[in-house]
mmCIF file of C-alpha atoms in Angstrom:
data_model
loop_
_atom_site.group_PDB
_atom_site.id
_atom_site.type_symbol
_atom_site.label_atom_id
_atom_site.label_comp_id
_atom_site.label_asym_id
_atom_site.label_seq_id
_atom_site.Cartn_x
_atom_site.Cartn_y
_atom_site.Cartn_z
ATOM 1 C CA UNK D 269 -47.200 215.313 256.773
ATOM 2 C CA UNK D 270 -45.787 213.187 253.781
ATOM 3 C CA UNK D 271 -42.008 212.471 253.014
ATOM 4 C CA UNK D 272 -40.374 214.563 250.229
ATOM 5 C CA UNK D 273 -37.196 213.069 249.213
ATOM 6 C CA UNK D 274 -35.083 214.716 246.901
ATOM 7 C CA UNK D 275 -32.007 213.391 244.370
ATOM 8 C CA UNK D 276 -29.276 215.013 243.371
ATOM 9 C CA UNK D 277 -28.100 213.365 239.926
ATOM 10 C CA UNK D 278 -24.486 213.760 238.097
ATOM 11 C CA UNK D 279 -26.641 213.247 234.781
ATOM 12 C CA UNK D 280 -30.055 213.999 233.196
ATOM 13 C CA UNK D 281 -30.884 210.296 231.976
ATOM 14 C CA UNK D 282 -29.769 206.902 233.236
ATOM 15 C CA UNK D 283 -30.134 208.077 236.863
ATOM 16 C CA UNK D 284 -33.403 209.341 236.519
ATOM 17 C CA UNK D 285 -34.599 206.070 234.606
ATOM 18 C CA UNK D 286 -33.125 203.994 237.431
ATOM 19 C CA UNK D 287 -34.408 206.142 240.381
ATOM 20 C CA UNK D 288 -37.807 206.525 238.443
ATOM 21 C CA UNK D 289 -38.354 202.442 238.099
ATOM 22 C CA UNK D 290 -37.788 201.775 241.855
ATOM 23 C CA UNK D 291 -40.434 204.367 243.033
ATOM 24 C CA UNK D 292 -42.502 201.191 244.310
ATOM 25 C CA UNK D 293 -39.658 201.754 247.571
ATOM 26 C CA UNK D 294 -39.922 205.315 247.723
ATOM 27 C CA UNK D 295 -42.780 208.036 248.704
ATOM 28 C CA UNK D 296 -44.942 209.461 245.988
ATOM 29 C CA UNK D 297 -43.120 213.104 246.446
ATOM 30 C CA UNK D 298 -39.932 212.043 245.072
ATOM 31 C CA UNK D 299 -37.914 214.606 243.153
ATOM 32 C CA UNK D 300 -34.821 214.484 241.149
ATOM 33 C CA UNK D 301 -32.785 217.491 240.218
ATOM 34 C CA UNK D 302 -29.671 216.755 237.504
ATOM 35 C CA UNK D 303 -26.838 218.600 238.197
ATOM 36 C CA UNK D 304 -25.412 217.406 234.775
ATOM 37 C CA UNK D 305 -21.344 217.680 236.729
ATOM 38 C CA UNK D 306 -19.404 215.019 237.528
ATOM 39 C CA UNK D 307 -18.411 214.924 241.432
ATOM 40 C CA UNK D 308 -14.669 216.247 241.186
ATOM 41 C CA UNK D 309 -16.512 219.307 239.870
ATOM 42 C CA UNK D 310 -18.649 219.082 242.110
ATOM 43 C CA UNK D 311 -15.809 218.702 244.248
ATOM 44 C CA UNK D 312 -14.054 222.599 243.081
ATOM 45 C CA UNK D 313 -17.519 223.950 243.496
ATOM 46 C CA UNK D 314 -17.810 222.995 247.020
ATOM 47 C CA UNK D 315 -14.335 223.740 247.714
ATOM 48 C CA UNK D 316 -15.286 227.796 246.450
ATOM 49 C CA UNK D 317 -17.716 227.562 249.275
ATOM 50 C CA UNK D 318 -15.828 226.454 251.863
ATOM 51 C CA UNK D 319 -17.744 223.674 252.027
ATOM 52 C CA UNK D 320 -20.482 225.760 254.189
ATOM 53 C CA UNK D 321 -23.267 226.323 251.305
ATOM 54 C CA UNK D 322 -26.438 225.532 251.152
ATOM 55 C CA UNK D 323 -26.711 221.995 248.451
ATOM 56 C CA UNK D 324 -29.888 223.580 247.228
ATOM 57 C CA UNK D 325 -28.519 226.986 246.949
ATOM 58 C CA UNK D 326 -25.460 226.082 244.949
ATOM 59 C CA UNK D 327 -27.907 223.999 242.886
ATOM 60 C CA UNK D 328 -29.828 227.187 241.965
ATOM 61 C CA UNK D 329 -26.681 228.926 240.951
ATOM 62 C CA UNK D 330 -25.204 225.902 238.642
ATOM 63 C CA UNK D 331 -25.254 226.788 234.684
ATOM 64 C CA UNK D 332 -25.883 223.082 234.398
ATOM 65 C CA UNK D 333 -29.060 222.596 236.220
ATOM 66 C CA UNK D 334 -32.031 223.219 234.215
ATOM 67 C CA UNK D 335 -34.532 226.054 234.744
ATOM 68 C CA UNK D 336 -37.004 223.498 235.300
ATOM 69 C CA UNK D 337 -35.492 222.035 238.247
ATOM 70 C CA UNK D 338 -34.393 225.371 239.165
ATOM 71 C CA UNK D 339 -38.447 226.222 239.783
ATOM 72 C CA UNK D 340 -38.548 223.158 241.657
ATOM 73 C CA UNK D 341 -36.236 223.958 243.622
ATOM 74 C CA UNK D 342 -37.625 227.039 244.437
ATOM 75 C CA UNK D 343 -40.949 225.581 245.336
ATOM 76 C CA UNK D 344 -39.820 223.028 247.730
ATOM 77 C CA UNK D 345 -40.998 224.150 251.066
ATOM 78 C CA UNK D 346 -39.018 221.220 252.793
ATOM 79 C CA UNK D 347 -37.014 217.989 251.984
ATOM 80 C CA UNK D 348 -37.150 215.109 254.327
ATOM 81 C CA UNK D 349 -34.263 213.278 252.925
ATOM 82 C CA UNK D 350 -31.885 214.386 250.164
ATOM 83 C CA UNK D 351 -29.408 212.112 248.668
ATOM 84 C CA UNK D 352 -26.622 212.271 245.939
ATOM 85 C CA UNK D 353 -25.639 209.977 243.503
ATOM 86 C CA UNK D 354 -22.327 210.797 241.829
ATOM 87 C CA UNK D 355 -19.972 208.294 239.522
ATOM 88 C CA UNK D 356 -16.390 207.340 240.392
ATOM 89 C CA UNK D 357 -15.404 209.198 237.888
ATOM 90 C CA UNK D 358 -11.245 208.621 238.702
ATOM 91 C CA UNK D 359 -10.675 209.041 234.820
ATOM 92 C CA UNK D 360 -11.533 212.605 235.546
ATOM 93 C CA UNK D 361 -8.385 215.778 235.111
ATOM 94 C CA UNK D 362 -6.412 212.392 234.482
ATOM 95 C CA UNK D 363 -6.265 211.043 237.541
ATOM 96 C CA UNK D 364 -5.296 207.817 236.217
ATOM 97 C CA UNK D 365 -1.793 208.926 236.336
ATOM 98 C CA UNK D 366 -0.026 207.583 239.620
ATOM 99 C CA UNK D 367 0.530 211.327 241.141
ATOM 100 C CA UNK D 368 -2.936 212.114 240.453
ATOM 101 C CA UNK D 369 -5.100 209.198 242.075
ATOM 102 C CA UNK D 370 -4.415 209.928 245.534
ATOM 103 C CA UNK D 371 -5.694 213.646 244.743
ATOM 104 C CA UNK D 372 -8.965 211.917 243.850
ATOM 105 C CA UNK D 373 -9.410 209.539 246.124
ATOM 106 C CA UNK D 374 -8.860 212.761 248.689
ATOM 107 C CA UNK D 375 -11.261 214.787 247.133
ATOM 108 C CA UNK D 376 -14.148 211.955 247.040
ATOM 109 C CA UNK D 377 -13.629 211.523 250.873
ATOM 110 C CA UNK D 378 -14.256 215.607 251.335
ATOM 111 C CA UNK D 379 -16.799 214.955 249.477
ATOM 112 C CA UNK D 380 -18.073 212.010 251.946
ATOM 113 C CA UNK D 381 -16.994 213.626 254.957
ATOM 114 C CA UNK D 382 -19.495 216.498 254.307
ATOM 115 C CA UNK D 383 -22.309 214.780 252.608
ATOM 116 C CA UNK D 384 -23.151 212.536 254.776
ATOM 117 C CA UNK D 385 -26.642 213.339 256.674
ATOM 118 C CA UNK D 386 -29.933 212.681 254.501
ATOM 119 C CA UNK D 387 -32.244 214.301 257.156
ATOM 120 C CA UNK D 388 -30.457 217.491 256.713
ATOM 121 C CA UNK D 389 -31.595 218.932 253.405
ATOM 122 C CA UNK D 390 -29.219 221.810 253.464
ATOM 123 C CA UNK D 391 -26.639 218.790 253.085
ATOM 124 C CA UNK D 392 -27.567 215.599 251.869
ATOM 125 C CA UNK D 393 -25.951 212.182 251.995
ATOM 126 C CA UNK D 394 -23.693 211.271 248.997
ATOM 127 C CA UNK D 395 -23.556 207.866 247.383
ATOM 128 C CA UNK D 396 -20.909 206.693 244.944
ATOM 129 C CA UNK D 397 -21.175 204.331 241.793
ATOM 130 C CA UNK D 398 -17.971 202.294 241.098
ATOM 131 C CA UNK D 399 -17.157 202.632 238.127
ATOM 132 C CA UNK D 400 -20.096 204.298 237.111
ATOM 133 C CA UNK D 401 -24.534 204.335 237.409
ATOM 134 C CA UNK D 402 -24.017 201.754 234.572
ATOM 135 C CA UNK D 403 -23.337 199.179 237.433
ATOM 136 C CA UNK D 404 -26.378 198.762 237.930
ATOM 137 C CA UNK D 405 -26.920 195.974 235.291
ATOM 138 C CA UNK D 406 -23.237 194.522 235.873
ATOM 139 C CA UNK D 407 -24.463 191.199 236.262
ATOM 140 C CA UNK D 408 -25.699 188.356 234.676
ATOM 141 C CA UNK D 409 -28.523 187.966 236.709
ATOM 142 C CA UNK D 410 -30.839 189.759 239.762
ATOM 143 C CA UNK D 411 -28.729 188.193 242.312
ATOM 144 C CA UNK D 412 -25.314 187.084 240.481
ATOM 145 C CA UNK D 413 -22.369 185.413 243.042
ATOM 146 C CA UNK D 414 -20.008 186.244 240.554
ATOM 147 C CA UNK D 415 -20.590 189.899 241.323
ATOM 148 C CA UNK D 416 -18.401 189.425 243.984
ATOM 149 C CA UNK D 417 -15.342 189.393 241.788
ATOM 150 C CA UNK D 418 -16.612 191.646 239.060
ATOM 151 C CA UNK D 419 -14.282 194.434 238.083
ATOM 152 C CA UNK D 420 -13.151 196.269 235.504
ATOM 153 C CA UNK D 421 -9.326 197.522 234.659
ATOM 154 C CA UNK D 422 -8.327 201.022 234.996
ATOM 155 C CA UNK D 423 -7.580 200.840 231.410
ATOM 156 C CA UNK D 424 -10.944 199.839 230.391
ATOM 157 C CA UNK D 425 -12.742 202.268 232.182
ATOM 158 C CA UNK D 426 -13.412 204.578 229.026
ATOM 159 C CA UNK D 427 -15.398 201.256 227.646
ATOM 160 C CA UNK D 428 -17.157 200.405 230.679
ATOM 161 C CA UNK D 429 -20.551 200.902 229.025
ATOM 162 C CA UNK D 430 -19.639 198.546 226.351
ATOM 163 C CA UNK D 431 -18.537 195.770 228.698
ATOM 164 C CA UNK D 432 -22.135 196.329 230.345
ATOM 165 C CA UNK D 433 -23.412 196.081 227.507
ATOM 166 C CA UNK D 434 -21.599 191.966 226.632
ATOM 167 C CA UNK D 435 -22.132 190.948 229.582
ATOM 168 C CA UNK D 436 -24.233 192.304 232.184
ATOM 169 C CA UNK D 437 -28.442 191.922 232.236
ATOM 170 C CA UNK D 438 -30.040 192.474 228.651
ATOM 171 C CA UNK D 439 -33.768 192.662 229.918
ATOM 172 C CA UNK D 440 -34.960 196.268 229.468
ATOM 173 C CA UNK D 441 -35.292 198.208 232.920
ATOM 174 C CA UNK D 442 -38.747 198.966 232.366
ATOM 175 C CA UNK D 443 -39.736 195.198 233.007
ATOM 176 C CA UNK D 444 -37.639 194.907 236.311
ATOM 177 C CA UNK D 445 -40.433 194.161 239.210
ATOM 178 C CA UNK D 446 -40.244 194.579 242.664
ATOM 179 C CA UNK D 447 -38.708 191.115 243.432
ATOM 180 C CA UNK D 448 -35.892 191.770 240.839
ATOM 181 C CA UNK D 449 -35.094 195.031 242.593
ATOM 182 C CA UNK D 450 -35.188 192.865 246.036
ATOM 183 C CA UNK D 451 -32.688 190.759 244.786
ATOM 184 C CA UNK D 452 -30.523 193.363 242.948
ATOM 185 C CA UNK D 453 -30.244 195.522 246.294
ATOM 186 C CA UNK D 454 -29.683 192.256 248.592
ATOM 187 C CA UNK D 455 -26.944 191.462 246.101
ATOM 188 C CA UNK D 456 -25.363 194.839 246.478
ATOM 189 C CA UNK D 457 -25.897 194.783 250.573
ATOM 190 C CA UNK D 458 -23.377 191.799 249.650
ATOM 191 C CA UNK D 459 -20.720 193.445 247.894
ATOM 192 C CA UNK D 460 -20.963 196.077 250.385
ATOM 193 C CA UNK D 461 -19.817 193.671 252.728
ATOM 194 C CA UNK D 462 -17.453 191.892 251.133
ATOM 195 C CA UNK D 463 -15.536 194.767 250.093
ATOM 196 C CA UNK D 464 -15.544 196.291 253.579
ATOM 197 C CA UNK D 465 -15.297 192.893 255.343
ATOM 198 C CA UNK D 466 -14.399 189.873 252.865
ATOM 199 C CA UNK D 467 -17.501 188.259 254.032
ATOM 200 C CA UNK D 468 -19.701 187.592 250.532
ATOM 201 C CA UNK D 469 -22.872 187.127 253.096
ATOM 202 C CA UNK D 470 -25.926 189.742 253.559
ATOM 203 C CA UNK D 471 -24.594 191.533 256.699
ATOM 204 C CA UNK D 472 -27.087 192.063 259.413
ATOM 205 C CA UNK D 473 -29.081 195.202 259.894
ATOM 206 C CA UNK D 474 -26.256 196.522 263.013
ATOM 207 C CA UNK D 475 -23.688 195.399 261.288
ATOM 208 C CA UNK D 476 -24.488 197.206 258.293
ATOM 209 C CA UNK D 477 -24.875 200.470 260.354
ATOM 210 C CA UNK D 478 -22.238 199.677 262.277
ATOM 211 C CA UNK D 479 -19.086 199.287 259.796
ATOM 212 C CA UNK D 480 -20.525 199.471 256.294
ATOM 213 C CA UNK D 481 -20.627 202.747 254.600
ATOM 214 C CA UNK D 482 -19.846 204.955 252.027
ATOM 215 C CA UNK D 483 -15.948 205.591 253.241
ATOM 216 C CA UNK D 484 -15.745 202.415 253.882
ATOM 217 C CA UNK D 485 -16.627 201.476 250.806
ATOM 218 C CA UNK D 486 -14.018 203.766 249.002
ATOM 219 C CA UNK D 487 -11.275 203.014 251.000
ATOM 220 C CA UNK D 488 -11.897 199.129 249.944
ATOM 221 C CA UNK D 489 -12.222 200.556 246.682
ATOM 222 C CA UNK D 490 -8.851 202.754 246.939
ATOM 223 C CA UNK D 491 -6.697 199.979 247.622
ATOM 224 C CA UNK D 492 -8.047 198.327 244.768
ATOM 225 C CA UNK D 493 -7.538 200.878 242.459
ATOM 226 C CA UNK D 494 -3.956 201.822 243.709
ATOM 227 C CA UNK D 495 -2.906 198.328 244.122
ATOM 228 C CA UNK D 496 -4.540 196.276 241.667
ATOM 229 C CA UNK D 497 -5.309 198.525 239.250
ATOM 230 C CA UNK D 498 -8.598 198.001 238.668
ATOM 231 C CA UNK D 499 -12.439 199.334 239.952
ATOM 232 C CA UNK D 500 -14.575 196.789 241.734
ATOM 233 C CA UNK D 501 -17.725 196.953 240.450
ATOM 234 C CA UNK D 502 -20.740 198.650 243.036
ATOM 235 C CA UNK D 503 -24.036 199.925 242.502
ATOM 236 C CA UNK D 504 -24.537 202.067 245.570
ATOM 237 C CA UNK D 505 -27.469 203.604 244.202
ATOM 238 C CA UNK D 506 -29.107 200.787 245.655
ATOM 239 C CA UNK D 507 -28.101 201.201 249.004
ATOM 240 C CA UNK D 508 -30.342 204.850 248.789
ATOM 241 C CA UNK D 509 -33.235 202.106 249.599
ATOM 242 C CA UNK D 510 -31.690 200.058 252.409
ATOM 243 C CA UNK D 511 -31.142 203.199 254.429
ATOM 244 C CA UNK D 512 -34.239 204.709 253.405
ATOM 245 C CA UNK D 513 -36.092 202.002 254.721
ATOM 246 C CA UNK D 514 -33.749 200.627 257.114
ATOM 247 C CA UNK D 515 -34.103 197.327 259.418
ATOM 248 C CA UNK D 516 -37.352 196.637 257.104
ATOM 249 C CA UNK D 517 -36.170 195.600 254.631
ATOM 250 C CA UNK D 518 -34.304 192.742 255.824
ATOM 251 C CA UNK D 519 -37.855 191.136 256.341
ATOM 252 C CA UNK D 520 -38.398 191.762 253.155
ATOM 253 C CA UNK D 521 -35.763 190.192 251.721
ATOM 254 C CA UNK D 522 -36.638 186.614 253.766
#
């Protein structure tokens, strides 16, 4: 029986374009539903439920989700894997201010907490973009060592795209190959890891499983934000493809 693996989006373009150029990783029944919210709405939705709905369900019942995807939805008989990709998004309801980043930072590890099994399609595994999806070109090349040290300040955040834009990879996504997407994801396995573990090294394939993930991640990135005031840049959209094909892919990046 073949793999359907469904994404949840926060928006109706970028992700899709992204997720879209790196089907050469993933199964030819790959779907993507836009939920076209950011994740601290996501967050109040959730919270009306309890946190006890069905993902697709609540999906169905979104004004922002498109009657197209809607149908899909409906006709999906099963999902092997579902997975969401949501933005930081801490310039959301103002939590910038200092009483009001905590509150976000709490609500992105509910958020965590409960998305956090792929397998289960009535749940889904969440994945978070620091600052934003636009990280995914934050660098000046496929595999960049100064994207261990790139961030952006709290009070640049509403240009982010901008600063992409200067300085991070000009070549249009639609020529990105295979190998660049090898390199881009082995980059990001190293951020992972040296945000969770100072170590600017690919981690190996336990120790990834073992103490780097999507909490983790955040709580690096809290104490970033809070302290230094300022995001450290993460694409973790690309980590969707080191746990969908897991120990793998190491030998593929030899």
């Amino acid at each position: 029986m073949s793999k359907v693996v469904l994404f949840i989006v926060e928006g109706e373009r970028r992700e899709v374009e992204i997720i879209n150029s790196m089907k050469s990783f993933l199964p030819e029944d790959t779907k993507i539903v836009s939920a076209c919210v950011n994740i601290h709405m996501l967050y109040r939705i959730m919270k009306e439920y309890d946190f006890e709905a069905d993902i697709i369900t609540v999906l169905q019942n979104m004004d922002g989700v498109s009657e197209s995807d809607k149908e899909m939805l409906r006709s999906l008989d099963r999902v092997t894997y579902t997975y969401l990709i949501f933005d930081f998004d801490v310039q959301y309801y103002k939590l910038l201010s200092e009483n009001n980043l905590e509150l976000g930072f709490n609500a992105i590890y509910d958020m965590l907490s409960y998305f956090n099994n792929e397998t289960d399609g009535t749940i889904g595994k969440m994945y978070i973009n620091y600052p934003m999806v636009e990280a995914f070109r934050d660098c000046t090349d496929f595999f960049d060592n100064g994207y261990k040290d790139r961030v952006v300040e709290l009070d640049e955040l509403t240009g982010y795209k901008e600063i992409v834009g200067k300085r991070g990879i000009s070549t249009n996504i639609s020529r990105w190959n295979y190998d660049d997407y090898l390199k881009l994801i082995d980059m990001n396995l190293y951020k992972a890891n040296y945000l969770v573990n100072r170590r600017w090294i690919r981690p190996s394939y336990n120790e990834y499983i073992e103490s780097i993930g999507q909490i983790n991640i955040m709580n690096s990135e809290k104490d970033s934000v809070i302290i230094d005031r300022q995001v450290s840049v993460m694409c973790c959209i690309y980590l969707v493809i080191v746990d969908y094909i897991g120990k793998r892919l190491w030998n593929m990046m030899q």
